Amino acid sequence: MNDILLKNINKPNSTDIDVYMANGGYSALNKTLSEYTPKDVIDIVQKSGLRGRGGAGFPTGKKWEFAAADKNTPRYLLCNADEGEPGTYKDRPIIEKDPHQLIEGIIISGYAIGAAACYIYIRGEYAYGADVLRRAIAQAYKKDFLGKKILGKKFDFDLYVHKGAGAYVCGEETALIESIEGKRGQSRIKPPFPVNVGVWNKPTVINNVETLANVSHIVKNGPDWFKAMGPEKCPGPKIYSISGHVNKPGNYELIMGTPLKDLIYKYGGGIKDGKNLKAIIPGGASTPVLKPEHIDVNMDYESVGAVGSMLGSGAVMVMDETVCMVVVNNEGKIEDIDLMLDICDNMKGKTFCPLGDGAINPVLSTIKHFKDEYLIHIEEKRCPVNYRHSRYCL
């Protein structure tokens, strides 16, 4: 497929608003304000089947519908650009090289839910990206795409950049809200959900960068165009971040549901140095590890879930045969395995947010698939991976 979300990133001066507009940028916003009511836009996104690209995969249009139905105003839109999941770097090129694609999607989304403003919550380490966004936002204000009576319509909308301070937990939506409010970044108990009680206790929609970047394309090309790409339950383009022991790591924009085998061998160039594949983390460091026997799985929410892991953010981390799966401190006892399993059982489903489950997934999945490596380290006090080519004990 031809790139949709990443098509502009290598064009000269791609962050400039005039370059973006010369390539069709902001035409979807013009179309939205000229032809559609807010409800029309929600219906279009619902019909497209767009699901959140941040990890949870919740239907985007349904989330918008919930917030728009709440009469408590003002409403807010939050863009989650706190890309902190290890292995994930899919949002960064959009932020740094095509910011107006994101901004246009944000404005259309804000119009759909009746939001007064949006805050882009960007991870503190993305200082350059934050500067790019601020310059792009200033350009959008000058073109009358932001502010009062946008393009002469009865639509007021403001956009701000809010830098985080490096806390991983603030990628979780309610911790992100707490941080924006100036509080400690700590997850809230749900319910109530942010669509009803969000930032400053107002109805709030939180969408990921990649999710929002899709919106202008859906409005411009129609929901059927989007729905025709990929699986029926989760269509559209998906940016996969491939890293680890592959020959060609990087971001690859492909159709949702592309087989894992193709990601590694067709696009990632195969395993480096002719080594054998040992393990794959399919959706970022907090998702359960898969083995080579799962190589034919399609990379969409349902298919990856069916083999015991999660698509997450689509961050595919590839490990070859030289990797040992055990963190080694040479103090392990056989009863430690049962202790770890017991601790994991006590944590599962019992935390304020899914990050608690994310912390136990690597432990549970490596014990499930590579228990022999734990046992050899404990009982024989040696690494089961050949020392001559072993590079890592995780």
mmCIF file of C-alpha atoms in Angstrom:
data_model
loop_
_atom_site.group_PDB
_atom_site.id
_atom_site.type_symbol
_atom_site.label_atom_id
_atom_site.label_comp_id
_atom_site.label_asym_id
_atom_site.label_seq_id
_atom_site.Cartn_x
_atom_site.Cartn_y
_atom_site.Cartn_z
ATOM 1 C CA MET A 1 0.000 0.000 0.000
ATOM 2 C CA ASN A 2 1.037 3.604 -0.470
ATOM 3 C CA ASP A 3 1.772 5.542 2.686
ATOM 4 C CA ILE A 4 -1.115 7.576 4.053
ATOM 5 C CA LEU A 5 0.008 8.751 7.483
ATOM 6 C CA LEU A 6 3.720 8.894 6.615
ATOM 7 C CA LYS A 7 3.461 10.124 3.031
ATOM 8 C CA ASN A 8 4.686 13.662 3.774
ATOM 9 C CA ILE A 9 7.530 13.024 6.189
ATOM 10 C CA ASN A 10 10.319 13.063 3.602
ATOM 11 C CA LYS A 11 9.098 16.083 1.656
ATOM 12 C CA PRO A 12 11.179 19.277 1.912
ATOM 13 C CA ASN A 13 9.863 21.733 4.520
ATOM 14 C CA SER A 14 7.156 19.249 5.502
ATOM 15 C CA THR A 15 6.434 21.068 8.765
ATOM 16 C CA ASP A 16 5.469 24.296 6.972
ATOM 17 C CA ILE A 17 1.749 24.976 6.669
ATOM 18 C CA ASP A 18 1.995 26.227 3.074
ATOM 19 C CA VAL A 19 3.700 22.998 1.999
ATOM 20 C CA TYR A 20 1.028 20.991 3.805
ATOM 21 C CA MET A 21 -1.763 22.957 2.146
ATOM 22 C CA ALA A 22 -0.133 22.646 -1.286
ATOM 23 C CA ASN A 23 -0.406 18.877 -0.836
ATOM 24 C CA GLY A 24 -4.105 18.971 0.045
ATOM 25 C CA GLY A 25 -3.774 19.782 3.720
ATOM 26 C CA TYR A 26 -6.704 21.350 5.594
ATOM 27 C CA SER A 27 -9.089 20.500 2.733
ATOM 28 C CA ALA A 28 -10.728 17.943 5.035
ATOM 29 C CA LEU A 29 -11.270 20.672 7.641
ATOM 30 C CA ASN A 30 -12.841 22.926 5.014
ATOM 31 C CA LYS A 31 -15.085 20.060 3.925
ATOM 32 C CA THR A 32 -16.039 19.302 7.518
ATOM 33 C CA LEU A 33 -17.095 22.842 8.388
ATOM 34 C CA SER A 34 -18.842 23.402 5.049
ATOM 35 C CA GLU A 35 -20.745 20.133 4.691
ATOM 36 C CA TYR A 36 -21.062 18.296 8.001
ATOM 37 C CA THR A 37 -22.628 18.734 11.409
ATOM 38 C CA PRO A 38 -20.691 17.440 14.417
ATOM 39 C CA LYS A 39 -22.962 14.389 14.510
ATOM 40 C CA ASP A 40 -22.224 13.747 10.832
ATOM 41 C CA VAL A 41 -18.503 13.577 11.596
ATOM 42 C CA ILE A 42 -19.069 11.173 14.490
ATOM 43 C CA ASP A 43 -21.201 8.976 12.224
ATOM 44 C CA ILE A 44 -18.513 8.992 9.511
ATOM 45 C CA VAL A 45 -15.808 7.919 11.961
ATOM 46 C CA GLN A 46 -18.055 5.241 13.455
ATOM 47 C CA LYS A 47 -18.851 3.832 10.013
ATOM 48 C CA SER A 48 -15.146 3.769 9.144
ATOM 49 C CA GLY A 49 -14.402 1.362 11.989
ATOM 50 C CA LEU A 50 -11.437 3.409 13.258
ATOM 51 C CA ARG A 51 -10.165 2.087 16.567
ATOM 52 C CA GLY A 52 -7.677 3.681 18.925
ATOM 53 C CA ARG A 53 -4.060 3.204 17.925
ATOM 54 C CA GLY A 54 -2.570 3.782 21.374
ATOM 55 C CA GLY A 55 -3.015 0.221 22.597
ATOM 56 C CA ALA A 56 -6.541 -0.395 23.872
ATOM 57 C CA GLY A 57 -8.210 -0.387 20.459
ATOM 58 C CA PHE A 58 -11.490 1.170 21.640
ATOM 59 C CA PRO A 59 -13.815 2.305 18.800
ATOM 60 C CA THR A 60 -13.014 5.982 18.263
ATOM 61 C CA GLY A 61 -16.451 7.080 17.084
ATOM 62 C CA LYS A 62 -18.130 5.414 20.047
ATOM 63 C CA LYS A 63 -15.866 7.278 22.469
ATOM 64 C CA TRP A 64 -16.702 10.554 20.716
ATOM 65 C CA GLU A 65 -20.420 9.767 20.880
ATOM 66 C CA PHE A 66 -20.294 9.226 24.635
ATOM 67 C CA ALA A 67 -18.560 12.564 25.241
ATOM 68 C CA ALA A 68 -20.753 14.539 22.835
ATOM 69 C CA ALA A 69 -23.889 13.219 24.558
ATOM 70 C CA ASP A 70 -22.797 14.630 27.927
ATOM 71 C CA LYS A 71 -24.370 18.066 28.377
ATOM 72 C CA ASN A 72 -21.793 19.203 30.928
ATOM 73 C CA THR A 73 -19.624 21.804 29.214
ATOM 74 C CA PRO A 74 -17.010 22.808 28.245
ATOM 75 C CA ARG A 75 -15.780 19.556 26.752
ATOM 76 C CA TYR A 76 -12.111 18.860 26.081
ATOM 77 C CA LEU A 77 -10.004 16.804 23.714
ATOM 78 C CA LEU A 78 -6.621 15.490 24.835
ATOM 79 C CA CYS A 79 -4.042 14.183 22.386
ATOM 80 C CA ASN A 80 -1.890 11.500 23.976
ATOM 81 C CA ALA A 81 1.611 12.079 22.603
ATOM 82 C CA ASP A 82 3.323 10.637 25.680
ATOM 83 C CA GLU A 83 4.936 7.907 23.605
ATOM 84 C CA GLY A 84 6.746 6.155 26.456
ATOM 85 C CA GLU A 85 6.161 2.446 25.799
ATOM 86 C CA PRO A 86 9.595 0.825 25.227
ATOM 87 C CA GLY A 87 9.928 -0.145 21.585
ATOM 88 C CA THR A 88 7.376 2.389 20.366
ATOM 89 C CA TYR A 89 8.330 5.311 18.124
ATOM 90 C CA LYS A 90 5.462 5.465 15.618
ATOM 91 C CA ASP A 91 4.080 8.861 16.671
ATOM 92 C CA ARG A 92 7.384 10.703 16.580
ATOM 93 C CA PRO A 93 7.651 11.152 12.769
ATOM 94 C CA ILE A 94 4.097 12.503 12.641
ATOM 95 C CA ILE A 95 4.854 14.988 15.408
ATOM 96 C CA GLU A 96 8.253 16.089 14.114
ATOM 97 C CA LYS A 97 7.765 15.925 10.338
ATOM 98 C CA ASP A 98 4.039 16.280 9.619
ATOM 99 C CA PRO A 99 2.540 18.220 12.530
ATOM 100 C CA HIS A 100 -0.252 19.782 10.477
ATOM 101 C CA GLN A 101 -1.685 16.353 9.673
ATOM 102 C CA LEU A 102 -2.082 15.854 13.415
ATOM 103 C CA ILE A 103 -3.401 19.377 13.972
ATOM 104 C CA GLU A 104 -6.012 19.044 11.221
ATOM 105 C CA GLY A 105 -7.200 15.765 12.704
ATOM 106 C CA ILE A 106 -7.388 17.363 16.143
ATOM 107 C CA ILE A 107 -9.476 20.308 14.922
ATOM 108 C CA ILE A 108 -11.954 18.033 13.112
ATOM 109 C CA SER A 109 -12.183 15.794 16.177
ATOM 110 C CA GLY A 110 -12.727 18.787 18.435
ATOM 111 C CA TYR A 111 -15.538 19.975 16.166
ATOM 112 C CA ALA A 112 -17.164 16.534 16.277
ATOM 113 C CA ILE A 113 -17.367 16.341 20.072
ATOM 114 C CA GLY A 114 -18.017 20.041 20.641
ATOM 115 C CA ALA A 115 -14.742 20.614 22.467
ATOM 116 C CA ALA A 116 -13.583 24.057 23.515
ATOM 117 C CA ALA A 117 -9.894 23.162 23.368
ATOM 118 C CA CYS A 118 -7.339 20.407 22.990
ATOM 119 C CA TYR A 119 -4.139 19.818 24.921
ATOM 120 C CA ILE A 120 -1.390 17.807 23.247
ATOM 121 C CA TYR A 121 0.323 16.001 26.118
ATOM 122 C CA ILE A 122 3.799 15.236 24.788
ATOM 123 C CA ARG A 123 6.502 13.309 26.624
ATOM 124 C CA GLY A 124 9.187 15.528 28.107
ATOM 125 C CA GLU A 125 11.927 13.806 26.118
ATOM 126 C CA TYR A 126 10.322 14.995 22.862
ATOM 127 C CA ALA A 127 11.538 18.564 23.283
ATOM 128 C CA TYR A 128 12.166 19.045 19.571
ATOM 129 C CA GLY A 129 8.740 17.680 18.712
ATOM 130 C CA ALA A 130 7.115 20.058 21.188
ATOM 131 C CA ASP A 131 8.843 23.013 19.503
ATOM 132 C CA VAL A 132 7.725 21.803 16.056
ATOM 133 C CA LEU A 133 4.140 21.547 17.274
ATOM 134 C CA ARG A 134 4.175 25.024 18.814
ATOM 135 C CA ARG A 135 5.425 26.569 15.560
ATOM 136 C CA ALA A 136 2.837 24.654 13.545
ATOM 137 C CA ILE A 137 0.040 25.690 15.904
ATOM 138 C CA ALA A 138 1.070 29.342 15.549
ATOM 139 C CA GLN A 139 0.881 28.955 11.764
ATOM 140 C CA ALA A 140 -2.585 27.400 12.039
ATOM 141 C CA TYR A 141 -3.826 30.336 14.118
ATOM 142 C CA LYS A 142 -2.570 32.769 11.463
ATOM 143 C CA LYS A 143 -4.483 30.870 8.764
ATOM 144 C CA ASP A 144 -7.725 31.032 10.782
ATOM 145 C CA PHE A 145 -7.757 27.276 11.405
ATOM 146 C CA LEU A 146 -7.660 27.842 15.172
ATOM 147 C CA GLY A 147 -9.161 30.460 17.452
ATOM 148 C CA LYS A 148 -12.524 32.219 17.203
ATOM 149 C CA LYS A 149 -15.049 31.611 14.397
ATOM 150 C CA ILE A 150 -12.807 29.231 12.506
ATOM 151 C CA LEU A 151 -13.142 29.774 8.738
ATOM 152 C CA GLY A 152 -16.053 32.090 9.444
ATOM 153 C CA LYS A 153 -18.150 29.385 11.119
ATOM 154 C CA LYS A 154 -19.643 29.261 14.608
ATOM 155 C CA PHE A 155 -16.796 27.146 15.872
ATOM 156 C CA ASP A 156 -14.242 28.304 18.440
ATOM 157 C CA PHE A 157 -11.344 26.002 19.268
ATOM 158 C CA ASP A 158 -7.929 26.431 20.884
ATOM 159 C CA LEU A 159 -4.921 24.132 20.884
ATOM 160 C CA TYR A 160 -2.077 23.927 23.391
ATOM 161 C CA VAL A 161 1.066 21.859 23.960
ATOM 162 C CA HIS A 162 1.676 20.452 27.446
ATOM 163 C CA LYS A 163 5.025 18.768 28.145
ATOM 164 C CA GLY A 164 5.219 15.834 30.509
ATOM 165 C CA ALA A 165 8.123 15.130 32.835
ATOM 166 C CA GLY A 166 9.072 11.607 31.838
ATOM 167 C CA ALA A 167 6.716 9.485 33.953
ATOM 168 C CA TYR A 168 5.768 6.271 32.147
ATOM 169 C CA VAL A 169 2.425 6.087 33.959
ATOM 170 C CA CYS A 170 1.279 9.346 32.366
ATOM 171 C CA GLY A 171 0.713 7.480 29.129
ATOM 172 C CA GLU A 172 -2.366 6.058 30.868
ATOM 173 C CA GLU A 173 -5.266 8.391 30.175
ATOM 174 C CA THR A 174 -6.354 9.243 33.714
ATOM 175 C CA ALA A 175 -2.771 9.732 34.930
ATOM 176 C CA LEU A 176 -2.309 12.023 31.935
ATOM 177 C CA ILE A 177 -5.350 14.015 33.075
ATOM 178 C CA GLU A 178 -3.956 14.315 36.598
ATOM 179 C CA SER A 179 -0.664 15.602 35.193
ATOM 180 C CA ILE A 180 -2.359 18.241 33.038
ATOM 181 C CA GLU A 181 -4.230 19.417 36.120
ATOM 182 C CA GLY A 182 -0.890 19.953 37.861
ATOM 183 C CA LYS A 183 -1.174 16.945 40.138
ATOM 184 C CA ARG A 184 0.975 13.872 40.612
ATOM 185 C CA GLY A 185 0.628 11.600 37.592
ATOM 186 C CA GLN A 186 -1.376 8.798 39.144
ATOM 187 C CA SER A 187 -4.211 6.783 37.626
ATOM 188 C CA ARG A 188 -7.784 7.335 38.767
ATOM 189 C CA ILE A 189 -10.320 4.691 39.686
ATOM 190 C CA LYS A 190 -12.814 4.069 36.873
ATOM 191 C CA PRO A 191 -15.756 4.603 36.669
ATOM 192 C CA PRO A 192 -16.362 7.464 36.238
ATOM 193 C CA PHE A 193 -14.757 7.423 32.809
ATOM 194 C CA PRO A 194 -13.060 10.464 31.248
ATOM 195 C CA VAL A 195 -15.772 10.836 28.580
ATOM 196 C CA ASN A 196 -18.011 11.999 31.432
ATOM 197 C CA VAL A 197 -15.616 13.134 34.172
ATOM 198 C CA GLY A 198 -12.255 13.978 32.684
ATOM 199 C CA VAL A 199 -9.914 16.949 32.869
ATOM 200 C CA TRP A 200 -11.255 19.524 35.357
ATOM 201 C CA ASN A 201 -14.203 17.140 35.828
ATOM 202 C CA LYS A 202 -15.508 17.892 32.339
ATOM 203 C CA PRO A 203 -16.323 15.454 29.509
ATOM 204 C CA THR A 204 -13.009 14.564 27.899
ATOM 205 C CA VAL A 205 -11.897 12.460 24.953
ATOM 206 C CA ILE A 206 -8.321 11.151 24.953
ATOM 207 C CA ASN A 207 -7.014 9.948 21.589
ATOM 208 C CA ASN A 208 -3.565 8.847 20.483
ATOM 209 C CA VAL A 209 -1.510 10.768 17.889
ATOM 210 C CA GLU A 210 -1.864 8.053 15.245
ATOM 211 C CA THR A 211 -5.614 7.809 15.864
ATOM 212 C CA LEU A 212 -6.128 11.533 15.327
ATOM 213 C CA ALA A 213 -3.866 11.585 12.263
ATOM 214 C CA ASN A 214 -6.296 9.189 10.546
ATOM 215 C CA VAL A 215 -9.300 11.488 10.953
ATOM 216 C CA SER A 216 -8.694 13.957 8.114
ATOM 217 C CA HIS A 217 -8.132 11.094 5.661
ATOM 218 C CA ILE A 218 -11.393 9.419 6.674
ATOM 219 C CA VAL A 219 -13.342 12.658 6.231
ATOM 220 C CA LYS A 220 -11.682 13.389 2.894
ATOM 221 C CA ASN A 221 -11.999 9.912 1.387
ATOM 222 C CA GLY A 222 -15.059 8.552 3.160
ATOM 223 C CA PRO A 223 -15.632 5.718 5.635
ATOM 224 C CA ASP A 224 -15.924 3.009 2.959
ATOM 225 C CA TRP A 225 -12.428 3.832 1.672
ATOM 226 C CA PHE A 226 -11.006 3.335 5.157
ATOM 227 C CA LYS A 227 -13.056 0.250 5.950
ATOM 228 C CA ALA A 228 -11.844 -1.473 2.780
ATOM 229 C CA MET A 229 -8.323 -1.712 4.235
ATOM 230 C CA GLY A 230 -7.613 -4.615 6.553
ATOM 231 C CA PRO A 231 -9.833 -6.710 8.833
ATOM 232 C CA GLU A 232 -13.502 -5.853 9.230
ATOM 233 C CA LYS A 233 -13.196 -5.406 12.996
ATOM 234 C CA CYS A 234 -10.156 -3.112 12.893
ATOM 235 C CA PRO A 235 -9.526 -1.627 9.443
ATOM 236 C CA GLY A 236 -7.193 1.057 8.179
ATOM 237 C CA PRO A 237 -3.464 1.720 8.021
ATOM 238 C CA LYS A 238 -1.232 0.909 10.982
ATOM 239 C CA ILE A 239 2.282 2.107 11.738
ATOM 240 C CA TYR A 240 4.378 -0.751 13.111
ATOM 241 C CA SER A 241 7.645 0.062 14.901
ATOM 242 C CA ILE A 242 10.086 -2.800 14.305
ATOM 243 C CA SER A 243 13.224 -3.056 16.446
ATOM 244 C CA GLY A 244 15.689 -5.579 17.813
ATOM 245 C CA HIS A 245 17.655 -8.175 15.875
ATOM 246 C CA VAL A 246 16.395 -7.372 12.389
ATOM 247 C CA ASN A 247 18.325 -6.037 9.424
ATOM 248 C CA LYS A 248 16.027 -3.094 8.735
ATOM 249 C CA PRO A 249 14.480 -1.697 11.918
ATOM 250 C CA GLY A 250 12.140 1.256 11.556
ATOM 251 C CA ASN A 251 8.557 2.428 11.161
ATOM 252 C CA TYR A 252 6.493 0.679 8.513
ATOM 253 C CA GLU A 253 3.028 1.890 7.541
ATOM 254 C CA LEU A 254 1.050 -1.145 6.415
ATOM 255 C CA ILE A 255 -2.515 -2.394 6.363
ATOM 256 C CA MET A 256 -3.777 -3.447 9.783
ATOM 257 C CA GLY A 257 -3.564 -7.223 10.056
ATOM 258 C CA THR A 258 -0.312 -7.626 8.137
ATOM 259 C CA PRO A 259 1.196 -11.013 9.134
ATOM 260 C CA LEU A 260 3.946 -10.897 11.752
ATOM 261 C CA LYS A 261 6.095 -13.012 9.449
ATOM 262 C CA ASP A 262 5.950 -10.297 6.777
ATOM 263 C CA LEU A 263 6.836 -7.598 9.302
ATOM 264 C CA ILE A 264 9.984 -9.436 10.347
ATOM 265 C CA TYR A 265 11.180 -10.975 7.099
ATOM 266 C CA LYS A 266 9.691 -8.911 4.257
ATOM 267 C CA TYR A 267 9.878 -5.434 5.768
ATOM 268 C CA GLY A 268 12.354 -5.890 8.627
ATOM 269 C CA GLY A 269 14.776 -7.720 6.346
ATOM 270 C CA GLY A 270 14.973 -10.877 8.445
ATOM 271 C CA ILE A 271 17.107 -11.749 11.458
ATOM 272 C CA LYS A 272 20.562 -10.160 11.597
ATOM 273 C CA ASP A 273 23.680 -12.200 10.885
ATOM 274 C CA GLY A 274 21.658 -15.216 9.749
ATOM 275 C CA LYS A 275 20.647 -16.099 13.299
ATOM 276 C CA ASN A 276 17.430 -17.906 14.226
ATOM 277 C CA LEU A 277 14.353 -16.197 15.621
ATOM 278 C CA LYS A 278 13.775 -16.906 19.315
ATOM 279 C CA ALA A 279 11.053 -14.574 20.606
ATOM 280 C CA ILE A 280 8.893 -11.599 19.665
ATOM 281 C CA ILE A 281 7.259 -8.926 21.786
ATOM 282 C CA PRO A 282 4.426 -7.829 19.461
ATOM 283 C CA GLY A 283 3.094 -4.623 20.979
ATOM 284 C CA GLY A 284 5.658 -2.944 23.205
ATOM 285 C CA ALA A 285 7.485 -4.103 26.319
ATOM 286 C CA SER A 286 4.316 -4.533 28.399
ATOM 287 C CA THR A 287 2.793 -7.152 26.082
ATOM 288 C CA PRO A 288 3.306 -10.922 26.489
ATOM 289 C CA VAL A 289 6.171 -12.563 24.611
ATOM 290 C CA LEU A 290 5.443 -14.792 21.609
ATOM 291 C CA LYS A 291 7.504 -17.669 20.172
ATOM 292 C CA PRO A 292 8.440 -18.494 16.569
ATOM 293 C CA GLU A 293 5.428 -20.822 16.381
ATOM 294 C CA HIS A 294 3.258 -17.685 16.370
ATOM 295 C CA ILE A 295 5.029 -16.172 13.370
ATOM 296 C CA ASP A 296 2.001 -16.477 11.063
ATOM 297 C CA VAL A 297 -0.337 -14.448 13.290
ATOM 298 C CA ASN A 298 -1.987 -11.426 11.683
ATOM 299 C CA MET A 299 -1.066 -8.218 13.477
ATOM 300 C CA ASP A 300 -4.477 -6.945 14.542
ATOM 301 C CA TYR A 301 -6.187 -6.766 17.929
ATOM 302 C CA GLU A 302 -8.258 -9.939 17.730
ATOM 303 C CA SER A 303 -5.663 -12.157 16.062
ATOM 304 C CA VAL A 304 -2.816 -11.282 18.440
ATOM 305 C CA GLY A 305 -5.176 -11.624 21.390
ATOM 306 C CA ALA A 306 -6.132 -15.112 20.228
ATOM 307 C CA VAL A 307 -2.529 -16.335 20.598
ATOM 308 C CA GLY A 308 -2.164 -14.932 24.097
ATOM 309 C CA SER A 309 -0.642 -11.507 23.614
ATOM 310 C CA MET A 310 -1.745 -7.998 22.615
ATOM 311 C CA LEU A 311 -1.218 -5.755 19.614
ATOM 312 C CA GLY A 312 -0.647 -2.805 21.942
ATOM 313 C CA SER A 313 0.968 0.073 20.096
ATOM 314 C CA GLY A 314 2.300 -2.179 17.336
ATOM 315 C CA ALA A 315 5.889 -2.052 18.588
ATOM 316 C CA VAL A 316 7.421 -5.317 17.369
ATOM 317 C CA MET A 317 10.584 -6.209 19.306
ATOM 318 C CA VAL A 318 12.494 -9.107 17.762
ATOM 319 C CA MET A 319 14.970 -11.331 19.634
ATOM 320 C CA ASP A 320 17.333 -13.871 18.121
ATOM 321 C CA GLU A 321 18.767 -17.096 19.559
ATOM 322 C CA THR A 322 21.561 -15.286 21.430
ATOM 323 C CA VAL A 323 19.126 -13.771 23.935
ATOM 324 C CA CYS A 324 18.535 -15.342 27.337
ATOM 325 C CA MET A 325 15.064 -14.533 28.668
ATOM 326 C CA VAL A 326 16.041 -14.304 32.340
ATOM 327 C CA VAL A 327 17.242 -11.302 34.330
ATOM 328 C CA VAL A 328 20.231 -12.776 36.131
ATOM 329 C CA ASN A 329 21.395 -11.943 39.652
ATOM 330 C CA ASN A 330 22.643 -15.453 40.579
ATOM 331 C CA GLU A 331 20.515 -15.573 43.736
ATOM 332 C CA GLY A 332 17.463 -17.416 42.403
ATOM 333 C CA LYS A 333 15.813 -20.291 44.270
ATOM 334 C CA ILE A 334 13.376 -22.809 42.822
ATOM 335 C CA GLU A 335 10.560 -21.492 45.013
ATOM 336 C CA ASP A 336 11.032 -18.034 43.489
ATOM 337 C CA ILE A 337 9.156 -19.154 40.382
ATOM 338 C CA ASP A 338 6.016 -19.948 42.381
ATOM 339 C CA LEU A 339 6.477 -16.719 44.332
ATOM 340 C CA MET A 340 6.594 -14.685 41.111
ATOM 341 C CA LEU A 341 3.489 -16.431 39.805
ATOM 342 C CA ASP A 342 1.692 -15.788 43.096
ATOM 343 C CA ILE A 343 2.604 -12.085 43.039
ATOM 344 C CA CYS A 344 1.430 -11.826 39.433
ATOM 345 C CA ASP A 345 -1.866 -13.490 40.333
ATOM 346 C CA ASN A 346 -2.405 -10.991 43.135
ATOM 347 C CA MET A 347 -1.724 -8.054 40.799
ATOM 348 C CA LYS A 348 -3.767 -9.178 37.790
ATOM 349 C CA GLY A 349 -6.879 -7.071 37.340
ATOM 350 C CA LYS A 350 -6.444 -5.434 40.731
ATOM 351 C CA THR A 351 -4.791 -2.124 39.854
ATOM 352 C CA PHE A 352 -6.324 1.241 38.956
ATOM 353 C CA CYS A 353 -5.202 0.936 35.353
ATOM 354 C CA PRO A 354 -3.959 -1.690 32.857
ATOM 355 C CA LEU A 355 -0.321 -0.810 33.541
ATOM 356 C CA GLY A 356 -0.404 -3.161 36.518
ATOM 357 C CA ASP A 357 -1.210 -6.018 34.183
ATOM 358 C CA GLY A 358 1.431 -4.693 31.808
ATOM 359 C CA ALA A 359 4.069 -5.109 34.511
ATOM 360 C CA ILE A 360 3.323 -8.801 34.991
ATOM 361 C CA ASN A 361 2.923 -9.780 31.332
ATOM 362 C CA PRO A 362 6.665 -10.227 30.618
ATOM 363 C CA VAL A 363 7.059 -12.358 33.752
ATOM 364 C CA LEU A 364 4.069 -14.607 33.078
ATOM 365 C CA SER A 365 4.810 -15.064 29.386
ATOM 366 C CA THR A 366 8.520 -15.833 29.792
ATOM 367 C CA ILE A 367 7.769 -18.381 32.514
ATOM 368 C CA LYS A 368 5.111 -19.906 30.256
ATOM 369 C CA HIS A 369 7.273 -20.129 27.145
ATOM 370 C CA PHE A 370 10.831 -20.262 28.543
ATOM 371 C CA LYS A 371 10.536 -21.850 31.980
ATOM 372 C CA ASP A 372 13.482 -24.119 31.226
ATOM 373 C CA GLU A 373 15.785 -21.096 31.132
ATOM 374 C CA TYR A 374 14.694 -20.065 34.631
ATOM 375 C CA LEU A 375 15.247 -23.614 35.910
ATOM 376 C CA ILE A 376 18.709 -23.986 34.389
ATOM 377 C CA HIS A 377 19.838 -20.654 35.860
ATOM 378 C CA ILE A 378 18.541 -21.683 39.294
ATOM 379 C CA GLU A 379 19.528 -25.353 39.393
ATOM 380 C CA GLU A 380 22.714 -25.410 37.331
ATOM 381 C CA LYS A 381 23.923 -21.849 37.941
ATOM 382 C CA ARG A 382 24.656 -21.320 34.266
ATOM 383 C CA CYS A 383 23.106 -19.612 31.289
ATOM 384 C CA PRO A 384 21.407 -22.070 28.916
ATOM 385 C CA VAL A 385 22.325 -19.900 25.957
ATOM 386 C CA ASN A 386 25.743 -20.757 24.517
ATOM 387 C CA TYR A 387 28.298 -18.305 25.949
ATOM 388 C CA ARG A 388 30.131 -18.095 22.629
ATOM 389 C CA HIS A 389 27.296 -16.190 21.006
ATOM 390 C CA SER A 390 25.278 -15.024 23.993
ATOM 391 C CA ARG A 391 25.020 -11.255 24.086
ATOM 392 C CA TYR A 392 22.238 -10.714 26.563
ATOM 393 C CA CYS A 393 20.636 -12.075 29.677
ATOM 394 C CA LEU A 394 17.559 -9.874 29.791
#
